[in-house]
């Protein structure tokens, strides 16, 4: 049975974080565990999914609490994808930010990811309701 919990970073073991991030191929995060830990600690909301005692998913939000929240690091172990854990993680992560108008995310241009986020109400910034928007990013 999958459980979804809002937690603090110290409630998640480093080893299980590395295993989860590696399971989805996000090794850039696991090459520098100290940076990953700081990123989690700096998150406004951290949500995890467990199947029993096993960490199977994670989502986090970075927000000012009033005008914008950024959905970040939505990941589910491939062995558990397609069963609603990702949707439940996103809903739980965004729940504390329900009154925040701007909810942004940056993701790969992979068709399955695009479909997933579109099913949650996200739209490409270029065609978002209310007129065209521009999204800019700088990756250093």
Short mmCIF file of N, CA, C and O in Angstrom, two decimals:
data_model
loop_
_atom_site.label_atom_id
_atom_site.label_comp_id
_atom_site.label_asym_id
_atom_site.label_seq_id
_atom_site.Cartn_x
_atom_site.Cartn_y
_atom_site.Cartn_z
N UNK A 1 0.84 -1.19 0.00
CA UNK A 1 0.00 0.00 0.00
C UNK A 1 0.88 1.24 0.00
O UNK A 1 1.82 1.36 0.77
N UNK A 2 0.56 2.20 -0.85
CA UNK A 2 1.32 3.43 -0.95
C UNK A 2 0.77 4.46 0.02
O UNK A 2 -0.43 4.69 0.08
N UNK A 3 1.67 5.08 0.78
CA UNK A 3 1.30 6.19 1.66
C UNK A 3 2.02 7.44 1.18
O UNK A 3 3.17 7.37 0.75
N UNK A 4 1.34 8.56 1.27
CA UNK A 4 1.90 9.86 0.88
C UNK A 4 1.97 10.70 2.14
O UNK A 4 0.97 10.85 2.84
N UNK A 5 3.15 11.26 2.43
CA UNK A 5 3.33 12.06 3.63
C UNK A 5 4.13 13.31 3.32
O UNK A 5 5.10 13.27 2.57
N UNK A 6 3.73 14.43 3.93
CA UNK A 6 4.55 15.64 3.93
C UNK A 6 5.53 15.47 5.08
O UNK A 6 5.14 15.18 6.21
N UNK A 7 6.82 15.62 4.76
CA UNK A 7 7.87 15.33 5.74
C UNK A 7 8.90 16.44 5.76
O UNK A 7 8.89 17.34 4.93
N UNK A 8 9.82 16.34 6.72
CA UNK A 8 11.00 17.20 6.74
C UNK A 8 12.15 16.39 6.16
O UNK A 8 12.13 15.15 6.19
N UNK A 9 13.16 17.06 5.61
CA UNK A 9 14.26 16.33 4.97
C UNK A 9 14.95 15.32 5.88
O UNK A 9 15.41 14.28 5.40
N UNK A 10 15.00 15.59 7.18
CA UNK A 10 15.68 14.65 8.06
C UNK A 10 14.89 13.35 8.28
O UNK A 10 15.39 12.42 8.89
N UNK A 11 13.69 13.28 7.75
CA UNK A 11 12.89 12.06 7.85
C UNK A 11 13.14 11.11 6.68
O UNK A 11 12.48 10.09 6.58
N UNK A 12 14.08 11.47 5.80
CA UNK A 12 14.40 10.64 4.65
C UNK A 12 15.89 10.33 4.69
O UNK A 12 16.72 11.24 4.77
N UNK A 13 16.22 9.05 4.65
CA UNK A 13 17.61 8.61 4.71
C UNK A 13 18.34 8.93 3.40
O UNK A 13 17.76 8.81 2.31
N UNK A 14 19.59 9.30 3.50
CA UNK A 14 20.38 9.63 2.32
C UNK A 14 20.46 8.46 1.35
O UNK A 14 20.30 8.64 0.13
N UNK A 15 20.66 7.26 1.85
CA UNK A 15 20.76 6.08 0.99
C UNK A 15 19.51 5.85 0.16
O UNK A 15 19.60 5.52 -1.03
N UNK A 16 18.34 6.05 0.76
CA UNK A 16 17.11 5.83 0.00
C UNK A 16 16.86 6.94 -1.00
O UNK A 16 16.28 6.73 -2.06
N UNK A 17 17.32 8.16 -0.69
CA UNK A 17 17.24 9.26 -1.66
C UNK A 17 18.08 8.94 -2.89
O UNK A 17 17.63 9.09 -4.03
N UNK A 18 19.30 8.51 -2.67
CA UNK A 18 20.20 8.16 -3.77
C UNK A 18 19.59 7.06 -4.62
O UNK A 18 19.58 7.14 -5.85
N UNK A 19 19.05 6.05 -3.98
CA UNK A 19 18.44 4.94 -4.72
C UNK A 19 17.26 5.43 -5.56
O UNK A 19 17.11 5.05 -6.73
N UNK A 20 16.42 6.30 -5.00
CA UNK A 20 15.26 6.81 -5.74
C UNK A 20 15.70 7.67 -6.92
O UNK A 20 15.23 7.47 -8.05
N UNK A 21 16.58 8.64 -6.69
CA UNK A 21 17.03 9.51 -7.78
C UNK A 21 17.75 8.70 -8.86
O UNK A 21 17.55 8.94 -10.04
N UNK A 22 18.56 7.74 -8.46
CA UNK A 22 19.24 6.89 -9.45
C UNK A 22 18.25 6.03 -10.24
O UNK A 22 18.47 5.76 -11.42
N UNK A 23 17.15 5.63 -9.61
CA UNK A 23 16.17 4.77 -10.29
C UNK A 23 15.56 5.46 -11.50
O UNK A 23 15.13 4.79 -12.45
N UNK A 24 15.50 6.81 -11.48
CA UNK A 24 14.95 7.55 -12.62
C UNK A 24 16.05 8.18 -13.47
O UNK A 24 15.76 8.98 -14.37
N UNK A 25 17.29 7.84 -13.17
CA UNK A 25 18.41 8.32 -13.98
C UNK A 25 18.86 9.73 -13.69
O UNK A 25 19.53 10.34 -14.51
N UNK A 26 18.51 10.26 -12.52
CA UNK A 26 18.89 11.63 -12.18
C UNK A 26 20.19 11.63 -11.37
O UNK A 26 20.26 12.13 -10.26
N UNK A 27 21.23 11.09 -11.95
CA UNK A 27 22.50 10.92 -11.25
C UNK A 27 23.20 12.25 -10.97
O UNK A 27 24.07 12.32 -10.10
N UNK A 28 22.86 13.31 -11.68
CA UNK A 28 23.47 14.62 -11.39
C UNK A 28 23.16 15.03 -9.95
O UNK A 28 23.98 15.69 -9.30
N UNK A 29 22.01 14.63 -9.45
CA UNK A 29 21.64 14.94 -8.06
C UNK A 29 22.44 14.09 -7.08
O UNK A 29 22.80 14.55 -6.01
N UNK A 30 22.69 12.84 -7.44
CA UNK A 30 23.32 11.92 -6.49
C UNK A 30 24.84 12.00 -6.50
O UNK A 30 25.48 11.47 -5.60
N UNK A 31 25.41 12.68 -7.49
CA UNK A 31 26.87 12.87 -7.50
C UNK A 31 27.30 13.86 -6.44
O UNK A 31 28.45 13.87 -6.02
N UNK A 32 26.37 14.72 -6.00
CA UNK A 32 26.68 15.71 -4.96
C UNK A 32 25.56 15.68 -3.93
O UNK A 32 24.62 16.47 -3.97
N UNK A 33 25.66 14.74 -3.03
CA UNK A 33 24.60 14.49 -2.04
C UNK A 33 24.42 15.68 -1.11
O UNK A 33 23.30 15.98 -0.70
N UNK A 34 25.49 16.40 -0.80
CA UNK A 34 25.36 17.58 0.07
C UNK A 34 24.46 18.64 -0.58
O UNK A 34 23.62 19.24 0.08
N UNK A 35 24.64 18.85 -1.88
CA UNK A 35 23.79 19.81 -2.59
C UNK A 35 22.34 19.33 -2.62
O UNK A 35 21.42 20.12 -2.42
N UNK A 36 22.13 18.05 -2.86
CA UNK A 36 20.77 17.48 -2.83
C UNK A 36 20.14 17.71 -1.47
O UNK A 36 18.99 18.16 -1.37
N UNK A 37 20.86 17.44 -0.41
CA UNK A 37 20.34 17.63 0.95
C UNK A 37 19.98 19.10 1.20
O UNK A 37 18.95 19.40 1.78
N UNK A 38 20.84 20.03 0.75
CA UNK A 38 20.55 21.46 0.92
C UNK A 38 19.32 21.86 0.11
O UNK A 38 18.49 22.66 0.56
N UNK A 39 19.17 21.30 -1.09
CA UNK A 39 18.00 21.60 -1.92
C UNK A 39 16.72 21.14 -1.22
O UNK A 39 15.73 21.87 -1.18
N UNK A 40 16.75 19.95 -0.67
CA UNK A 40 15.57 19.45 0.04
C UNK A 40 15.28 20.30 1.27
O UNK A 40 14.12 20.64 1.54
N UNK A 41 16.33 20.69 2.00
CA UNK A 41 16.15 21.51 3.20
C UNK A 41 15.59 22.89 2.85
O UNK A 41 14.86 23.48 3.64
N UNK A 42 15.93 23.40 1.66
CA UNK A 42 15.44 24.71 1.24
C UNK A 42 14.07 24.70 0.62
O UNK A 42 13.53 25.74 0.26
N UNK A 43 13.48 23.54 0.51
CA UNK A 43 12.15 23.41 -0.08
C UNK A 43 11.09 23.90 0.88
O UNK A 43 11.19 23.73 2.09
N UNK A 44 10.04 24.48 0.32
CA UNK A 44 8.90 24.91 1.14
C UNK A 44 8.09 23.71 1.59
O UNK A 44 7.57 23.68 2.70
N UNK A 45 7.95 22.74 0.70
CA UNK A 45 7.19 21.52 1.00
C UNK A 45 7.94 20.34 0.40
O UNK A 45 8.38 20.40 -0.74
N UNK A 46 8.06 19.28 1.17
CA UNK A 46 8.67 18.04 0.71
C UNK A 46 7.67 16.93 0.98
O UNK A 46 7.19 16.77 2.11
N UNK A 47 7.34 16.18 -0.06
CA UNK A 47 6.35 15.12 0.03
C UNK A 47 7.00 13.83 -0.46
O UNK A 47 7.72 13.84 -1.47
N UNK A 48 6.77 12.74 0.25
CA UNK A 48 7.31 11.45 -0.18
C UNK A 48 6.20 10.41 -0.28
O UNK A 48 5.15 10.55 0.34
N UNK A 49 6.47 9.40 -1.08
CA UNK A 49 5.58 8.24 -1.18
C UNK A 49 6.37 7.02 -0.77
O UNK A 49 7.52 6.85 -1.19
N UNK A 50 5.74 6.18 0.02
CA UNK A 50 6.36 4.92 0.43
C UNK A 50 5.41 3.77 0.11
O UNK A 50 4.20 3.90 0.22
N UNK A 51 6.01 2.66 -0.28
CA UNK A 51 5.31 1.40 -0.40
C UNK A 51 5.83 0.57 0.76
O UNK A 51 6.94 0.04 0.70
N UNK A 52 5.05 0.53 1.83
CA UNK A 52 5.57 -0.04 3.07
C UNK A 52 6.66 0.87 3.60
O UNK A 52 6.46 2.07 3.75
N UNK A 53 7.86 0.31 3.78
CA UNK A 53 8.99 1.10 4.27
C UNK A 53 9.85 1.63 3.14
O UNK A 53 10.78 2.41 3.37
N UNK A 54 9.56 1.26 1.89
CA UNK A 54 10.42 1.61 0.76
C UNK A 54 10.00 2.95 0.15
O UNK A 54 8.84 3.15 -0.21
N UNK A 55 10.97 3.85 0.02
CA UNK A 55 10.74 5.15 -0.62
C UNK A 55 10.56 4.91 -2.12
O UNK A 55 11.46 4.40 -2.78
N UNK A 56 9.38 5.28 -2.65
CA UNK A 56 9.11 5.05 -4.07
C UNK A 56 8.89 6.35 -4.84
O UNK A 56 8.83 6.34 -6.07
N UNK A 57 8.77 7.49 -4.13
CA UNK A 57 8.51 8.74 -4.84
C UNK A 57 8.76 9.94 -3.97
O UNK A 57 8.81 9.84 -2.74
N UNK A 58 8.90 11.08 -4.64
CA UNK A 58 9.18 12.34 -3.96
C UNK A 58 8.74 13.49 -4.85
O UNK A 58 8.82 13.40 -6.08
N UNK A 59 8.26 14.54 -4.22
CA UNK A 59 8.00 15.81 -4.92
C UNK A 59 8.29 16.92 -3.93
O UNK A 59 8.13 16.75 -2.72
N UNK A 60 8.69 18.06 -4.48
CA UNK A 60 8.94 19.19 -3.60
C UNK A 60 8.52 20.48 -4.28
O UNK A 60 8.41 20.54 -5.50
N UNK A 61 8.24 21.49 -3.46
CA UNK A 61 7.84 22.80 -3.93
C UNK A 61 8.75 23.84 -3.29
O UNK A 61 9.07 23.76 -2.11
N UNK A 62 9.17 24.81 -4.10
CA UNK A 62 9.88 25.98 -3.63
C UNK A 62 8.94 27.16 -3.85
O UNK A 62 8.42 27.33 -4.96
N UNK A 63 8.69 27.96 -2.80
CA UNK A 63 7.68 29.00 -2.92
C UNK A 63 7.94 30.17 -1.98
O UNK A 63 8.58 30.01 -0.94
N UNK A 64 7.40 31.35 -2.37
CA UNK A 64 7.40 32.48 -1.45
C UNK A 64 6.15 32.47 -0.59
O UNK A 64 5.97 33.30 0.28
N UNK A 65 5.26 31.52 -0.86
CA UNK A 65 4.05 31.37 -0.06
C UNK A 65 2.92 32.30 -0.41
O UNK A 65 1.83 32.20 0.15
N UNK A 66 3.14 33.22 -1.36
CA UNK A 66 2.11 34.18 -1.69
C UNK A 66 1.82 34.31 -3.18
O UNK A 66 0.67 34.31 -3.59
N UNK A 67 2.88 34.46 -3.97
CA UNK A 67 2.66 34.77 -5.38
C UNK A 67 3.11 33.68 -6.35
O UNK A 67 2.61 33.63 -7.47
N UNK A 68 4.05 32.84 -5.95
CA UNK A 68 4.54 31.82 -6.87
C UNK A 68 5.01 30.59 -6.11
O UNK A 68 5.53 30.68 -5.00
N UNK A 69 4.78 29.45 -6.73
CA UNK A 69 5.39 28.23 -6.24
C UNK A 69 5.91 27.45 -7.44
O UNK A 69 5.32 27.48 -8.53
N UNK A 70 7.02 26.82 -7.24
CA UNK A 70 7.71 26.10 -8.29
C UNK A 70 7.71 24.62 -7.92
O UNK A 70 8.28 24.23 -6.90
N UNK A 71 7.03 23.82 -8.70
CA UNK A 71 6.99 22.38 -8.49
C UNK A 71 8.30 21.79 -9.01
O UNK A 71 8.66 22.01 -10.16
N UNK A 72 8.99 21.09 -8.17
CA UNK A 72 10.33 20.62 -8.50
C UNK A 72 10.49 19.15 -8.11
O UNK A 72 9.91 18.69 -7.14
N UNK A 73 11.30 18.44 -8.87
CA UNK A 73 11.70 17.08 -8.53
C UNK A 73 10.53 16.14 -8.27
O UNK A 73 10.44 15.50 -7.23
N UNK A 74 9.63 16.02 -9.21
CA UNK A 74 8.58 15.00 -9.11
C UNK A 74 9.16 13.72 -9.69
O UNK A 74 9.47 13.66 -10.87
N UNK A 75 9.35 12.72 -8.85
CA UNK A 75 9.91 11.47 -9.33
C UNK A 75 9.29 10.28 -8.63
O UNK A 75 8.97 10.34 -7.45
N UNK A 76 9.07 9.24 -9.40
CA UNK A 76 8.53 7.98 -8.90
C UNK A 76 9.37 6.86 -9.49
O UNK A 76 9.65 6.85 -10.69
N UNK A 77 9.77 5.95 -8.64
CA UNK A 77 10.55 4.80 -9.11
C UNK A 77 9.79 4.13 -10.26
O UNK A 77 8.58 3.91 -10.15
N UNK A 78 10.47 3.84 -11.36
CA UNK A 78 9.79 3.23 -12.51
C UNK A 78 8.97 1.99 -12.18
O UNK A 78 7.95 1.75 -12.81
N UNK A 79 9.37 1.24 -11.17
CA UNK A 79 8.61 0.04 -10.79
C UNK A 79 7.24 0.38 -10.22
O UNK A 79 6.38 -0.50 -10.12
N UNK A 80 7.02 1.65 -9.86
CA UNK A 80 5.75 2.07 -9.27
C UNK A 80 5.03 3.13 -10.11
O UNK A 80 4.03 3.69 -9.67
N UNK A 81 5.54 3.43 -11.30
CA UNK A 81 4.89 4.44 -12.14
C UNK A 81 3.61 3.88 -12.76
O UNK A 81 3.48 2.68 -12.95
N UNK A 82 2.69 4.79 -13.05
CA UNK A 82 1.45 4.41 -13.70
C UNK A 82 0.35 3.95 -12.77
O UNK A 82 -0.67 3.44 -13.22
N UNK A 83 0.55 4.14 -11.47
CA UNK A 83 -0.45 3.69 -10.49
C UNK A 83 -0.99 4.83 -9.63
O UNK A 83 -1.62 4.58 -8.60
N UNK A 84 -0.71 6.08 -10.02
CA UNK A 84 -1.27 7.22 -9.31
C UNK A 84 -0.38 7.86 -8.27
O UNK A 84 -0.76 8.87 -7.68
N UNK A 85 0.80 7.30 -8.01
CA UNK A 85 1.67 7.87 -6.98
C UNK A 85 2.14 9.27 -7.37
O UNK A 85 2.17 10.17 -6.54
N UNK A 86 2.49 9.48 -8.64
CA UNK A 86 2.95 10.79 -9.09
C UNK A 86 1.88 11.85 -8.92
O UNK A 86 2.13 12.95 -8.41
N UNK A 87 0.66 11.53 -9.34
CA UNK A 87 -0.46 12.45 -9.19
C UNK A 87 -0.70 12.78 -7.71
O UNK A 87 -0.89 13.93 -7.33
N UNK A 88 -0.69 11.77 -6.86
CA UNK A 88 -0.90 11.98 -5.43
C UNK A 88 0.21 12.83 -4.82
O UNK A 88 -0.06 13.69 -3.97
N UNK A 89 1.44 12.62 -5.26
CA UNK A 89 2.55 13.42 -4.76
C UNK A 89 2.38 14.89 -5.14
O UNK A 89 2.56 15.78 -4.30
N UNK A 90 2.05 15.15 -6.40
CA UNK A 90 1.87 16.53 -6.85
C UNK A 90 0.72 17.19 -6.09
O UNK A 90 0.86 18.33 -5.61
N UNK A 91 -0.38 16.51 -5.95
CA UNK A 91 -1.52 17.09 -5.23
C UNK A 91 -1.16 17.41 -3.79
O UNK A 91 -1.49 18.48 -3.28
N UNK A 92 -0.47 16.50 -3.12
CA UNK A 92 -0.08 16.74 -1.73
C UNK A 92 0.96 17.85 -1.61
O UNK A 92 0.90 18.67 -0.68
N UNK A 93 1.89 17.92 -2.56
CA UNK A 93 2.92 18.96 -2.52
C UNK A 93 2.33 20.34 -2.74
O UNK A 93 2.77 21.33 -2.14
N UNK A 94 1.31 20.43 -3.61
CA UNK A 94 0.71 21.72 -3.92
C UNK A 94 -0.37 22.14 -2.93
O UNK A 94 -0.73 23.33 -2.87
N UNK A 95 -0.89 21.21 -2.18
CA UNK A 95 -1.99 21.52 -1.25
C UNK A 95 -1.70 22.71 -0.33
O UNK A 95 -2.55 23.61 -0.20
N UNK A 96 -0.52 22.79 0.30
CA UNK A 96 -0.26 23.96 1.17
C UNK A 96 -0.16 25.27 0.40
O UNK A 96 -0.14 26.34 1.00
N UNK A 97 -0.10 25.20 -0.92
CA UNK A 97 0.08 26.38 -1.77
C UNK A 97 -1.16 26.64 -2.63
O UNK A 97 -1.07 27.27 -3.67
N UNK A 98 -2.30 26.18 -2.18
CA UNK A 98 -3.53 26.26 -2.96
C UNK A 98 -3.90 27.70 -3.34
O UNK A 98 -4.45 27.94 -4.41
N UNK A 99 -3.59 28.67 -2.50
CA UNK A 99 -3.97 30.06 -2.78
C UNK A 99 -2.93 30.81 -3.61
O UNK A 99 -3.14 31.95 -3.97
N UNK A 100 -1.83 30.17 -3.91
CA UNK A 100 -0.79 30.79 -4.72
C UNK A 100 -1.22 30.67 -6.19
O UNK A 100 -1.51 29.58 -6.68
N UNK A 101 -1.27 31.79 -6.89
CA UNK A 101 -1.78 31.82 -8.26
C UNK A 101 -0.84 31.17 -9.26
O UNK A 101 -1.25 30.38 -10.09
N UNK A 102 0.43 31.53 -9.24
CA UNK A 102 1.38 31.03 -10.23
C UNK A 102 2.03 29.74 -9.73
O UNK A 102 2.72 29.75 -8.72
N UNK A 103 1.80 28.69 -10.47
CA UNK A 103 2.41 27.39 -10.17
C UNK A 103 3.22 26.99 -11.41
O UNK A 103 2.66 26.70 -12.45
N UNK A 104 4.52 27.02 -11.28
CA UNK A 104 5.41 26.80 -12.42
C UNK A 104 6.19 25.51 -12.26
O UNK A 104 6.37 25.01 -11.15
N UNK A 105 6.66 25.00 -13.39
CA UNK A 105 7.59 23.88 -13.38
C UNK A 105 8.40 23.91 -14.66
O UNK A 105 7.99 24.48 -15.66
N UNK A 106 9.54 23.28 -14.60
CA UNK A 106 10.41 23.13 -15.76
C UNK A 106 10.66 21.64 -15.89
O UNK A 106 11.03 20.98 -14.91
N UNK A 107 10.43 21.09 -17.07
CA UNK A 107 10.60 19.65 -17.25
C UNK A 107 11.17 19.35 -18.62
O UNK A 107 11.21 20.22 -19.50
N UNK A 108 11.59 18.12 -18.79
CA UNK A 108 12.08 17.67 -20.09
C UNK A 108 10.95 17.68 -21.11
O UNK A 108 9.77 17.58 -20.74
N UNK A 109 11.30 17.75 -22.36
CA UNK A 109 10.32 17.73 -23.44
C UNK A 109 10.07 16.29 -23.88
O UNK A 109 10.19 15.94 -25.04
N UNK A 110 9.72 15.48 -22.92
CA UNK A 110 9.46 14.06 -23.16
C UNK A 110 7.95 13.88 -23.20
O UNK A 110 7.25 14.34 -22.29
N UNK A 111 7.40 13.25 -24.22
CA UNK A 111 5.94 13.18 -24.38
C UNK A 111 5.18 12.64 -23.16
O UNK A 111 4.15 13.21 -22.80
N UNK A 112 5.68 11.61 -22.51
CA UNK A 112 4.96 11.08 -21.35
C UNK A 112 4.94 12.09 -20.21
O UNK A 112 3.92 12.23 -19.52
N UNK A 113 6.04 12.79 -20.01
CA UNK A 113 6.07 13.81 -18.96
C UNK A 113 5.11 14.95 -19.29
O UNK A 113 4.38 15.43 -18.43
N UNK A 114 5.11 15.37 -20.54
CA UNK A 114 4.19 16.45 -20.96
C UNK A 114 2.74 16.04 -20.72
O UNK A 114 1.96 16.82 -20.18
N UNK A 115 2.39 14.83 -21.11
CA UNK A 115 1.01 14.35 -20.90
C UNK A 115 0.66 14.31 -19.41
O UNK A 115 -0.45 14.67 -19.01
N UNK A 116 1.61 13.86 -18.59
CA UNK A 116 1.37 13.78 -17.15
C UNK A 116 1.06 15.17 -16.59
O UNK A 116 0.05 15.35 -15.90
N UNK A 117 1.90 16.15 -16.88
CA UNK A 117 1.68 17.48 -16.33
C UNK A 117 0.44 18.14 -16.92
O UNK A 117 -0.28 18.85 -16.22
N UNK A 118 0.17 17.91 -18.19
CA UNK A 118 -1.06 18.43 -18.78
C UNK A 118 -2.29 17.83 -18.11
O UNK A 118 -3.29 18.52 -17.91
N UNK A 119 -2.21 16.56 -17.71
CA UNK A 119 -3.35 15.93 -17.03
C UNK A 119 -3.60 16.55 -15.66
O UNK A 119 -4.68 16.41 -15.10
N UNK A 120 -2.61 17.26 -15.13
CA UNK A 120 -2.73 17.94 -13.84
C UNK A 120 -3.08 19.42 -14.00
O UNK A 120 -3.09 20.17 -13.04
N UNK A 121 -3.35 19.84 -15.25
CA UNK A 121 -3.77 21.21 -15.49
C UNK A 121 -2.67 22.16 -15.92
O UNK A 121 -2.93 23.34 -16.14
N UNK A 122 -1.45 21.68 -16.01
CA UNK A 122 -0.36 22.54 -16.49
C UNK A 122 -0.45 22.68 -18.00
O UNK A 122 -0.89 21.77 -18.69
N UNK A 123 -0.03 23.84 -18.50
CA UNK A 123 -0.03 24.12 -19.94
C UNK A 123 1.32 24.69 -20.33
O UNK A 123 1.97 25.39 -19.53
N UNK A 124 1.70 24.45 -21.56
CA UNK A 124 2.91 25.07 -22.11
C UNK A 124 2.74 26.57 -21.99
O UNK A 124 1.69 27.13 -22.34
N UNK A 125 3.76 27.27 -21.50
CA UNK A 125 3.65 28.71 -21.27
C UNK A 125 3.29 29.46 -22.55
O UNK A 125 2.60 30.48 -22.49
N UNK A 126 3.69 28.96 -23.69
CA UNK A 126 3.42 29.65 -24.95
C UNK A 126 1.94 29.66 -25.30
O UNK A 126 1.48 30.51 -26.05
N UNK A 127 1.15 28.75 -24.74
CA UNK A 127 -0.27 28.66 -25.08
C UNK A 127 -1.17 28.66 -23.85
O UNK A 127 -2.33 28.27 -23.93
N UNK A 128 -0.65 29.11 -22.72
CA UNK A 128 -1.42 29.10 -21.48
C UNK A 128 -2.64 30.01 -21.58
O UNK A 128 -2.63 31.01 -22.29
N UNK A 129 -3.69 29.66 -20.87
CA UNK A 129 -4.91 30.48 -20.84
C UNK A 129 -4.57 31.88 -20.36
O UNK A 129 -3.72 32.07 -19.51
N UNK A 130 -5.26 32.86 -20.93
CA UNK A 130 -5.01 34.24 -20.54
C UNK A 130 -4.02 34.93 -21.45
O UNK A 130 -3.63 36.05 -21.20
N UNK A 131 -3.60 34.27 -22.48
CA UNK A 131 -2.67 34.90 -23.43
C UNK A 131 -1.33 34.22 -23.42
O UNK A 131 -0.98 33.49 -22.51
N UNK A 132 -0.57 34.48 -24.45
CA UNK A 132 0.75 33.86 -24.54
C UNK A 132 1.69 34.37 -23.46
O UNK A 132 1.66 35.55 -23.11
N UNK A 133 2.46 33.47 -22.93
CA UNK A 133 3.48 33.80 -21.94
C UNK A 133 4.83 33.41 -22.50
O UNK A 133 4.92 32.59 -23.39
N UNK A 134 5.87 33.96 -21.95
CA UNK A 134 7.22 33.57 -22.30
C UNK A 134 7.84 32.98 -21.05
O UNK A 134 7.68 33.52 -19.95
N UNK A 135 8.52 31.90 -21.20
CA UNK A 135 9.26 31.30 -20.11
C UNK A 135 10.73 31.33 -20.48
O UNK A 135 11.10 30.99 -21.60
N UNK A 136 11.55 31.78 -19.55
CA UNK A 136 13.00 31.87 -19.78
C UNK A 136 13.70 31.06 -18.71
O UNK A 136 13.23 30.96 -17.57
N UNK A 137 14.82 30.50 -19.06
CA UNK A 137 15.63 29.75 -18.10
C UNK A 137 17.09 29.98 -18.42
O UNK A 137 17.46 30.17 -19.58
N UNK A 138 17.89 29.98 -17.39
CA UNK A 138 19.34 30.05 -17.56
C UNK A 138 19.93 28.91 -16.75
O UNK A 138 19.72 28.83 -15.53
N UNK A 139 20.61 28.02 -17.40
CA UNK A 139 21.21 26.87 -16.74
C UNK A 139 22.72 27.06 -16.72
O UNK A 139 23.36 27.01 -17.76
N UNK A 140 23.27 27.29 -15.55
CA UNK A 140 24.72 27.48 -15.41
C UNK A 140 25.40 26.21 -14.98
O UNK A 140 24.87 25.40 -14.31
#
